[in-house]
Short mmCIF file of C-alpha atoms in Angstrom, two decimals:
data_model
loop_
_atom_site.label_atom_id
_atom_site.label_comp_id
_atom_site.label_asym_id
_atom_site.label_seq_id
_atom_site.Cartn_x
_atom_site.Cartn_y
_atom_site.Cartn_z
CA UNK A 1 0.07 0.44 0.24
CA UNK A 2 1.21 3.19 -0.80
CA UNK A 3 0.12 6.87 0.85
CA UNK A 4 -1.90 7.97 -2.57
CA UNK A 5 -3.84 4.99 -1.65
CA UNK A 6 -4.37 5.46 1.80
CA UNK A 7 -5.62 9.15 1.39
CA UNK A 8 -8.33 7.29 -1.18
CA UNK A 9 -9.05 5.16 2.53
CA UNK A 10 -8.77 8.39 3.91
CA UNK A 11 -11.98 10.17 2.13
CA UNK A 12 -14.12 6.97 2.26
CA UNK A 13 -13.39 7.25 6.19
CA UNK A 14 -13.99 11.23 6.24
CA UNK A 15 -17.50 9.86 4.61
CA UNK A 16 -17.55 7.50 7.65
CA UNK A 17 -17.28 9.42 9.59
CA UNK A 18 -19.72 12.38 8.76
CA UNK A 19 -22.00 9.83 8.24
CA UNK A 20 -21.39 8.60 11.65
CA UNK A 21 -22.27 12.59 12.98
CA UNK A 22 -25.04 12.88 11.38
CA UNK A 23 -25.81 9.20 13.29
CA UNK A 24 -24.96 11.59 16.69
CA UNK A 25 -27.07 13.96 16.18
CA UNK A 26 -30.62 12.18 15.13
CA UNK A 27 -29.92 10.77 19.13
CA UNK A 28 -29.07 7.35 18.59
CA UNK A 29 -26.37 6.15 19.73
CA UNK A 30 -23.47 4.76 17.55
CA UNK A 31 -21.34 1.19 19.99
CA UNK A 32 -18.76 0.84 17.08
CA UNK A 33 -17.77 4.52 16.59
CA UNK A 34 -15.42 4.24 20.47
CA UNK A 35 -13.21 2.49 17.89
CA UNK A 36 -12.63 3.96 14.79
CA UNK A 37 -9.41 5.47 14.26
CA UNK A 38 -8.59 8.83 13.65
CA UNK A 39 -4.63 9.44 12.27
CA UNK A 40 -3.79 13.55 14.24
CA UNK A 41 -1.31 13.49 12.15
CA UNK A 42 1.04 11.90 9.50
CA UNK A 43 -0.85 11.09 7.08
CA UNK A 44 1.52 12.62 4.48
CA UNK A 45 4.57 11.17 4.31
CA UNK A 46 5.04 8.95 7.22
CA UNK A 47 6.68 6.14 5.90
CA UNK A 48 8.59 2.71 6.69
CA UNK A 49 9.24 0.97 3.67
CA UNK A 50 6.91 2.39 2.34
CA UNK A 51 3.85 1.55 4.60
CA UNK A 52 1.58 4.59 5.85
CA UNK A 53 2.15 4.91 10.09
CA UNK A 54 0.20 7.73 10.20
CA UNK A 55 0.20 9.36 13.82
CA UNK A 56 -3.16 7.79 15.61
CA UNK A 57 -5.71 8.67 18.26
CA UNK A 58 -4.53 5.18 18.81
CA UNK A 59 -0.63 4.92 19.22
CA UNK A 60 -0.98 8.57 21.23
CA UNK A 61 -3.05 6.14 23.62
CA UNK A 62 -0.80 3.86 23.13
CA UNK A 63 1.74 6.69 24.03
CA UNK A 64 0.24 7.96 27.42
CA UNK A 65 -0.14 4.53 28.49
CA UNK A 66 4.02 4.06 28.25
CA UNK A 67 4.62 7.44 29.62
CA UNK A 68 1.75 6.57 33.13
CA UNK A 69 3.67 2.35 33.15
CA UNK A 70 7.21 5.16 32.99
CA UNK A 71 6.01 7.52 35.67
CA UNK A 72 4.86 4.77 37.91
CA UNK A 73 7.37 2.95 37.98
CA UNK A 74 9.94 6.15 38.25
CA UNK A 75 8.20 6.77 41.72
CA UNK A 76 9.86 3.30 43.08
CA UNK A 77 12.84 3.62 41.52
CA UNK A 78 13.53 5.76 45.53
CA UNK A 79 15.54 3.17 46.44
CA UNK A 80 14.36 3.98 50.56
CA UNK A 81 15.17 1.13 52.76
CA UNK A 82 12.00 1.69 54.37
CA UNK A 83 9.70 2.02 50.83
CA UNK A 84 7.31 4.41 51.18
CA UNK A 85 2.84 3.65 49.37
CA UNK A 86 3.91 4.49 46.26
CA UNK A 87 7.29 2.19 46.05
CA UNK A 88 5.45 -0.06 47.70
CA UNK A 89 2.87 -0.26 44.68
CA UNK A 90 6.14 -0.31 42.86
CA UNK A 91 7.75 -3.41 44.19
CA UNK A 92 4.44 -5.33 45.10
CA UNK A 93 3.99 -4.93 41.25
CA UNK A 94 7.95 -6.01 40.74
CA UNK A 95 6.66 -8.72 43.05
CA UNK A 96 3.85 -9.70 41.73
CA UNK A 97 4.99 -10.86 38.20
CA UNK A 98 8.22 -12.54 40.21
CA UNK A 99 6.69 -14.70 42.32
CA UNK A 100 4.35 -15.80 38.70
CA UNK A 101 7.31 -16.92 36.93
CA UNK A 102 8.57 -19.01 39.52
CA UNK A 103 5.76 -20.96 40.49
CA UNK A 104 5.09 -21.25 36.04
CA UNK A 105 8.76 -21.39 35.63
CA UNK A 106 11.09 -22.16 38.14
CA UNK A 107 14.34 -20.21 38.75
CA UNK A 108 14.75 -20.45 35.46
CA UNK A 109 11.75 -17.56 35.43
CA UNK A 110 13.68 -14.63 36.56
CA UNK A 111 15.09 -13.45 33.25
CA UNK A 112 11.66 -13.11 31.95
CA UNK A 113 10.20 -10.42 34.46
CA UNK A 114 11.30 -7.73 32.33
CA UNK A 115 9.05 -8.73 29.55
CA UNK A 116 5.99 -9.92 31.50
CA UNK A 117 6.55 -6.64 33.93
CA UNK A 118 6.29 -4.47 30.66
CA UNK A 119 3.65 -7.03 28.83
CA UNK A 120 1.69 -6.47 32.22
CA UNK A 121 1.69 -3.49 32.73
CA UNK A 122 1.19 -2.47 29.85
CA UNK A 123 -1.93 -3.49 28.80
CA UNK A 124 -3.18 -2.80 32.34
CA UNK A 125 -2.56 0.62 32.18
CA UNK A 126 -4.12 0.37 28.34
CA UNK A 127 -6.92 -1.62 29.73
CA UNK A 128 -7.58 1.18 32.89
CA UNK A 129 -7.12 4.03 31.28
CA UNK A 130 -10.04 3.46 28.29
CA UNK A 131 -12.17 2.57 31.49
CA UNK A 132 -11.88 6.33 32.53
CA UNK A 133 -14.88 8.39 32.32
CA UNK A 134 -12.32 11.10 31.25
CA UNK A 135 -15.20 12.30 28.33
CA UNK A 136 -16.11 14.26 30.92
CA UNK A 137 -13.12 16.58 30.58
CA UNK A 138 -13.90 16.26 26.58
CA UNK A 139 -11.17 13.90 25.95
CA UNK A 140 -12.42 10.49 24.75
CA UNK A 141 -10.00 7.74 26.31
CA UNK A 142 -9.21 5.03 23.13
CA UNK A 143 -8.81 1.54 24.14
CA UNK A 144 -5.70 0.26 21.31
CA UNK A 145 -6.45 -2.77 23.83
CA UNK A 146 -9.64 -2.81 22.01
CA UNK A 147 -8.01 -3.68 18.49
CA UNK A 148 -6.62 -6.89 17.60
CA UNK A 149 -4.06 -5.71 15.24
CA UNK A 150 -2.55 -4.20 18.71
CA UNK A 151 -3.24 -7.18 20.97
CA UNK A 152 -2.23 -9.50 17.78
CA UNK A 153 1.77 -8.10 17.93
CA UNK A 154 1.26 -8.38 22.21
CA UNK A 155 0.69 -12.37 21.24
CA UNK A 156 2.60 -13.14 17.99
CA UNK A 157 5.79 -10.81 19.75
CA UNK A 158 5.20 -13.58 23.04
CA UNK A 159 4.69 -16.44 20.72
CA UNK A 160 8.16 -15.65 18.44
CA UNK A 161 9.32 -15.93 22.28
CA UNK A 162 8.65 -18.77 23.06
CA UNK A 163 9.56 -20.15 19.98
CA UNK A 164 13.46 -19.00 20.00
CA UNK A 165 13.51 -19.97 23.27
CA UNK A 166 12.89 -23.66 22.74
CA UNK A 167 14.25 -23.71 19.89
CA UNK A 168 17.84 -22.40 21.51
CA UNK A 169 17.68 -24.18 24.40
CA UNK A 170 16.36 -27.69 23.11
CA UNK A 171 17.71 -28.24 19.41
CA UNK A 172 15.50 -29.54 17.14
CA UNK A 173 14.43 -31.96 20.68
CA UNK A 174 11.56 -28.83 20.53
CA UNK A 175 9.25 -31.14 18.98
CA UNK A 176 8.85 -33.59 21.67
CA UNK A 177 6.62 -30.61 23.56
CA UNK A 178 3.70 -32.60 20.79
CA UNK A 179 4.13 -35.92 22.50
CA UNK A 180 3.24 -36.44 25.82
CA UNK A 181 4.71 -39.14 27.46
CA UNK A 182 3.24 -41.92 27.48
CA UNK A 183 1.39 -41.89 24.32
CA UNK A 184 1.45 -45.28 22.42
CA UNK A 185 2.92 -45.36 19.29
CA UNK A 186 0.68 -46.12 16.99
CA UNK A 187 -1.66 -42.81 18.23
CA UNK A 188 2.01 -40.87 18.21
CA UNK A 189 1.10 -38.77 14.05
CA UNK A 190 -2.28 -37.64 15.67
CA UNK A 191 -1.51 -36.41 18.38
CA UNK A 192 1.32 -35.24 17.26
CA UNK A 193 -1.07 -33.28 14.91
CA UNK A 194 -3.44 -32.69 17.28
CA UNK A 195 -0.64 -30.65 19.77
CA UNK A 196 0.30 -28.66 17.30
CA UNK A 197 -2.47 -27.57 16.36
CA UNK A 198 -2.67 -26.07 19.87
CA UNK A 199 0.08 -24.95 19.56
CA UNK A 200 -0.38 -22.84 17.18
CA UNK A 201 -3.58 -21.85 18.14
CA UNK A 202 -2.25 -19.93 20.63
CA UNK A 203 -1.12 -16.26 19.49
CA UNK A 204 -4.40 -16.53 17.76
CA UNK A 205 -6.35 -17.29 20.87
CA UNK A 206 -3.72 -14.99 23.59
CA UNK A 207 -4.72 -12.03 21.01
CA UNK A 208 -8.25 -12.40 20.06
CA UNK A 209 -9.25 -13.29 23.70
CA UNK A 210 -7.76 -9.71 25.06
CA UNK A 211 -9.46 -7.93 22.02
CA UNK A 212 -13.02 -9.32 22.53
CA UNK A 213 -12.87 -8.59 26.58
CA UNK A 214 -12.40 -5.02 26.23
CA UNK A 215 -14.15 -4.45 22.90
CA UNK A 216 -17.35 -6.40 24.36
CA UNK A 217 -17.20 -4.75 27.57
CA UNK A 218 -16.33 -0.78 25.69
CA UNK A 219 -19.96 -1.94 23.59
CA UNK A 220 -22.25 -2.71 26.24
CA UNK A 221 -20.96 -0.16 28.09
CA UNK A 222 -21.54 1.94 24.89
CA UNK A 223 -25.58 0.11 24.31
CA UNK A 224 -26.69 0.47 28.14
CA UNK A 225 -25.89 4.59 27.80
CA UNK A 226 -27.79 4.95 24.03
CA UNK A 227 -30.34 3.57 26.43
CA UNK A 228 -30.80 5.37 29.53
CA UNK A 229 -29.65 8.08 26.20
CA UNK A 230 -33.54 7.07 24.61
CA UNK A 231 -35.51 5.77 28.04
CA UNK A 232 -34.78 10.22 28.29
CA UNK A 233 -35.10 11.06 25.41
CA UNK A 234 -39.00 9.28 25.20
CA UNK A 235 -40.43 11.23 27.75
CA UNK A 236 -42.46 9.83 30.53
CA UNK A 237 -44.13 6.66 30.69
CA UNK A 238 -41.65 3.50 30.08
CA UNK A 239 -38.44 5.52 29.23
CA UNK A 240 -37.42 7.01 32.53
CA UNK A 241 -37.81 3.49 34.22
CA UNK A 242 -35.18 1.89 31.26
CA UNK A 243 -32.80 4.68 31.34
CA UNK A 244 -32.77 4.61 35.28
CA UNK A 245 -32.32 0.23 34.86
CA UNK A 246 -29.52 0.85 32.26
CA UNK A 247 -28.20 3.32 34.63
CA UNK A 248 -27.15 0.79 37.38
CA UNK A 249 -26.74 -1.51 35.45
CA UNK A 250 -23.95 0.78 33.40
CA UNK A 251 -22.63 0.91 37.00
CA UNK A 252 -22.49 -2.62 38.13
CA UNK A 253 -20.75 -3.13 34.26
CA UNK A 254 -18.32 -0.37 35.21
CA UNK A 255 -16.94 -1.70 37.98
CA UNK A 256 -17.06 -5.32 36.08
CA UNK A 257 -14.92 -4.02 33.89
CA UNK A 258 -12.08 -2.35 36.13
CA UNK A 259 -12.37 -6.26 36.92
CA UNK A 260 -11.96 -7.52 33.48
CA UNK A 261 -8.95 -4.94 32.68
CA UNK A 262 -6.92 -5.99 35.49
CA UNK A 263 -8.24 -10.03 35.05
CA UNK A 264 -7.26 -10.11 31.30
CA UNK A 265 -3.89 -8.50 31.60
CA UNK A 266 -3.17 -10.69 34.77
CA UNK A 267 -3.91 -13.14 32.38
CA UNK A 268 -2.45 -12.37 29.52
CA UNK A 269 1.06 -11.97 31.13
CA UNK A 270 0.11 -15.81 32.61
CA UNK A 271 -0.23 -17.32 29.44
CA UNK A 272 3.01 -15.83 27.71
CA UNK A 273 4.56 -16.85 31.35
CA UNK A 274 2.88 -20.54 30.66
CA UNK A 275 3.91 -20.93 27.20
CA UNK A 276 7.88 -19.83 28.38
CA UNK A 277 7.36 -22.51 31.03
CA UNK A 278 6.47 -25.35 27.76
CA UNK A 279 10.01 -23.90 25.89
CA UNK A 280 12.41 -23.56 28.59
CA UNK A 281 11.54 -27.02 30.36
CA UNK A 282 8.64 -28.73 27.30
CA UNK A 283 6.77 -30.95 29.46
CA UNK B 1 -15.98 -1.82 12.93
CA UNK B 2 -13.94 -0.07 12.85
CA UNK B 3 -11.87 -3.07 13.26
CA UNK B 4 -11.95 -4.34 10.67
CA UNK B 5 -13.34 -1.67 8.45
CA UNK B 6 -10.01 -0.18 8.67
CA UNK B 7 -7.73 -2.86 9.18
CA UNK B 8 -6.57 -2.47 5.38
CA UNK B 9 -4.97 1.15 6.09
CA UNK B 10 -4.36 1.21 9.87
CA UNK B 11 -2.61 -2.40 10.20
CA UNK B 12 1.17 -0.43 9.32
CA UNK B 13 0.48 2.35 11.48
CA UNK B 14 -1.19 0.53 14.49
CA UNK B 15 2.20 -1.91 14.30
CA UNK B 16 4.27 0.36 13.90
CA UNK B 17 3.38 2.01 16.71
CA UNK B 18 3.00 -0.04 18.89
CA UNK B 19 6.29 -1.89 17.92
CA UNK B 20 7.56 1.41 18.71
CA UNK B 21 6.05 2.21 22.35
CA UNK B 22 5.73 -1.50 23.74
CA UNK B 23 9.81 -1.66 22.93
CA UNK B 24 9.69 1.56 24.43
CA UNK B 25 8.57 0.78 27.82
CA UNK B 26 10.51 -2.80 27.60
CA UNK B 27 14.05 -1.21 27.37
CA UNK B 28 13.44 1.33 29.39
CA UNK B 29 11.20 0.42 32.33
CA UNK B 30 11.68 -3.17 31.57
CA UNK B 31 15.06 -3.47 31.21
CA UNK B 32 16.10 -0.28 32.86
CA UNK B 33 13.63 0.36 35.78
CA UNK B 34 13.08 -3.00 37.22
CA UNK B 35 15.90 -4.92 37.87
CA UNK B 36 17.17 -1.91 40.33
CA UNK B 37 13.62 -2.62 41.81
CA UNK B 38 14.28 -5.79 41.93
CA UNK B 39 17.61 -5.41 43.17
CA UNK B 40 15.88 -2.58 45.96
CA UNK B 41 13.73 -5.14 47.17
CA UNK B 42 16.24 -8.18 47.29
CA UNK B 43 19.04 -5.72 49.71
CA UNK B 44 16.31 -4.55 51.68
CA UNK B 45 15.53 -8.63 52.11
CA UNK B 46 18.60 -9.16 52.80
CA UNK B 47 19.79 -6.36 55.02
CA UNK B 48 16.22 -8.20 57.21
CA UNK B 49 17.97 -11.18 56.69
CA UNK B 50 21.18 -10.26 58.78
CA UNK B 51 19.21 -8.04 61.40
CA UNK B 52 17.44 -10.94 61.90
CA UNK B 53 20.45 -12.69 62.75
CA UNK B 54 22.72 -9.88 64.57
CA UNK B 55 19.08 -9.26 66.67
CA UNK B 56 19.71 -13.23 67.37
CA UNK B 57 23.73 -13.08 68.00
CA UNK B 58 22.32 -10.25 70.69
CA UNK B 59 19.99 -12.72 72.49
CA UNK B 60 21.95 -15.72 72.60
CA UNK B 61 24.96 -14.21 73.64
CA UNK B 62 22.72 -11.64 76.73
CA UNK B 63 21.61 -15.08 77.23
CA UNK B 64 25.05 -16.93 77.83
CA UNK B 65 25.85 -12.89 80.06
CA UNK B 66 22.86 -14.03 81.83
CA UNK B 67 24.14 -17.02 82.33
CA UNK B 68 27.48 -16.28 83.88
CA UNK B 69 26.59 -12.97 85.94
CA UNK B 70 23.95 -16.71 87.62
CA UNK B 71 26.74 -18.90 88.13
CA UNK B 72 28.87 -15.21 90.00
CA UNK B 73 26.10 -14.32 91.94
CA UNK B 74 25.37 -18.19 92.89
CA UNK B 75 28.63 -17.31 93.77
CA UNK B 76 28.78 -15.35 95.95
CA UNK B 77 25.65 -16.21 97.44
CA UNK B 78 27.07 -18.98 98.50
CA UNK B 79 30.53 -17.49 99.89
CA UNK B 80 28.72 -15.25 102.02
CA UNK B 81 26.90 -17.96 103.77
CA UNK B 82 30.03 -19.75 103.91
CA UNK B 83 31.02 -16.23 106.25
CA UNK B 84 27.83 -16.16 107.77
CA UNK B 85 27.94 -19.83 109.12
CA UNK B 86 31.31 -19.63 109.75
CA UNK B 87 30.57 -16.57 112.03
CA UNK B 88 27.41 -18.12 113.27
CA UNK B 89 30.02 -21.21 114.43
CA UNK B 90 33.26 -18.70 115.59
CA UNK B 91 30.82 -17.13 118.35
CA UNK B 92 28.53 -20.25 119.45
CA UNK B 93 32.12 -21.39 120.63
CA UNK B 94 32.96 -18.54 122.24
CA UNK B 95 29.57 -18.19 123.84
CA UNK B 96 30.49 -21.72 124.68
CA UNK B 97 33.53 -20.97 126.15
CA UNK B 98 32.56 -18.23 128.03
CA UNK B 99 29.42 -20.13 129.46
CA UNK B 100 31.92 -22.43 130.97
CA UNK B 101 34.25 -20.63 132.58
CA UNK B 102 31.62 -19.09 134.16
CA UNK B 103 30.37 -22.53 135.59
CA UNK B 104 33.74 -23.17 136.29
CA UNK B 105 33.24 -19.25 138.93
CA UNK B 106 29.93 -20.43 139.86
CA UNK B 107 31.01 -23.93 141.31
CA UNK B 108 33.69 -22.59 142.24
CA UNK B 109 32.13 -20.28 144.83
CA UNK B 110 29.41 -22.38 145.86
CA UNK B 111 31.52 -25.09 146.68
CA UNK B 112 33.68 -22.77 149.08
CA UNK B 113 29.81 -21.10 150.48
CA UNK B 114 28.78 -24.79 151.37
CA UNK B 115 32.24 -25.55 152.98
CA UNK B 116 31.54 -22.46 154.86
CA UNK B 117 27.89 -23.36 155.50
CA UNK B 118 29.85 -27.01 156.34
CA UNK B 119 32.78 -25.67 159.34
CA UNK B 120 29.46 -23.29 160.67
CA UNK B 121 27.49 -26.74 160.89
CA UNK B 122 30.63 -28.40 162.58
CA UNK B 123 31.02 -25.09 164.86
CA UNK B 124 27.17 -25.55 166.24
CA UNK B 125 28.02 -28.74 167.09
CA UNK B 126 30.80 -28.62 168.57
CA UNK B 127 28.81 -25.66 170.91
CA UNK B 128 25.84 -28.04 171.40
CA UNK B 129 28.27 -31.20 172.05
CA UNK B 130 30.33 -28.88 174.65
CA UNK B 131 27.17 -27.58 176.07
CA UNK B 132 25.08 -30.54 176.35
CA UNK B 133 28.39 -32.23 178.21
CA UNK B 134 28.23 -29.64 180.97
CA UNK B 135 24.14 -29.27 181.16
CA UNK B 136 24.74 -33.91 181.29
CA UNK B 137 27.76 -33.38 184.18
CA UNK B 138 25.13 -30.36 186.21
CA UNK B 139 22.65 -33.23 185.38
CA UNK B 140 24.65 -35.40 186.35
CA UNK B 141 26.68 -33.58 189.62
CA UNK B 142 22.67 -32.60 190.39
CA UNK B 143 20.57 -35.72 190.35
CA UNK B 144 23.00 -38.44 191.00
CA UNK B 145 25.18 -37.18 193.20
CA UNK B 146 27.90 -38.89 190.67
CA UNK B 147 30.63 -37.16 188.91
CA UNK B 148 31.74 -37.38 185.71
CA UNK B 149 34.95 -36.52 184.26
CA UNK B 150 34.75 -34.89 181.47
CA UNK B 151 35.87 -37.53 178.60
CA UNK B 152 33.43 -39.69 179.61
CA UNK B 153 30.77 -37.14 179.97
CA UNK B 154 31.20 -36.23 176.29
CA UNK B 155 31.18 -39.75 174.31
CA UNK B 156 28.04 -40.52 176.19
CA UNK B 157 26.67 -37.73 174.77
CA UNK B 158 27.96 -38.41 171.52
CA UNK B 159 26.47 -41.49 171.66
CA UNK B 160 23.00 -39.82 172.23
CA UNK B 161 23.67 -36.91 169.64
CA UNK B 162 24.58 -39.33 167.07
CA UNK B 163 21.85 -41.96 167.99
#
């Protein structure tokens, strides 16, 4: 794809946005609008090897998440003997990742702490920042973890590390991962194929799980907020009741989404560490 | 669904930026800062372990010193008890000696007094004998008209007195 193509497509996107704006004026809430990516700058000429890498709202929120992680961890770098609250928080996060790796991989897991910690904190901050009610002050948060083009990169990265570590450490013996101990000889070809497929599915399940969980929650919240607005606009009668019930449900789901934001970051880090365990220790 | 609808035009940007920004997080935060944080934690753990073992050492030393002190104390107490016992024995001995001395003196005086009493009684008996002899002589002369010499009279009196 070259930049001329992108210009044409951008025109299409602008038209789509105009249509969406018209829809919004009519009081309808489009639950998918929140996921659309808008270039902020760099639509022309920002190219890497012929691919346009425009700076989008998605990239902006990646940077915000990265800066938040940076600021958070920097606060824990005071290196005091008796830690303050902030340092304690940072140390408990590193301790959490460290103990997770120690439990899943063993002593060899220590060297993956920087990677798993970065992954966990980056996803956690991205998820939580996407849930912040910043629209109240006119800023629209963008949850880049609700895009499989972003989560897929993280998943493929984890999978690639697993492959590199596995083949580096065990050479071709790594393929014994696909034949569990005690498999009867006639079953080996079948089991090998099944295990190989389940192994190759890992990056997809890893990336899609996070993307689906984040997107579903945001869509649900958006749909419910649409109900609240429609209910109020419907005037007296059943409308306000629907609004109140939807609003109560929204509050509950907001709490649930905060939980999901943490859990999905944890699951991503946990599964990556489990896959790394396969690569380090085979079965 | 913008994730799919916009995929064609945004995937390059998404991949580029997430690799760049996650790379930044990994190298600056993960590789740069996390090891320092974990080093701080392990240093603290090490120091806590060391302090605890130092405290345990100090306590065992204190226990030893208390044990030694207790031993000294017991020795001193035993010594003091010995001194007291010795002093008691000495004083008892001195008291006994003085008692014996006093007893001896009292015995001597009692014997002297007995002797005096005996001599006084003897003197008195002698006198009674003399008086009785004279009286017997007199009585014999007056009633029987018999003159008795003194020696016979005395023998008779003595016989009558002593029965």
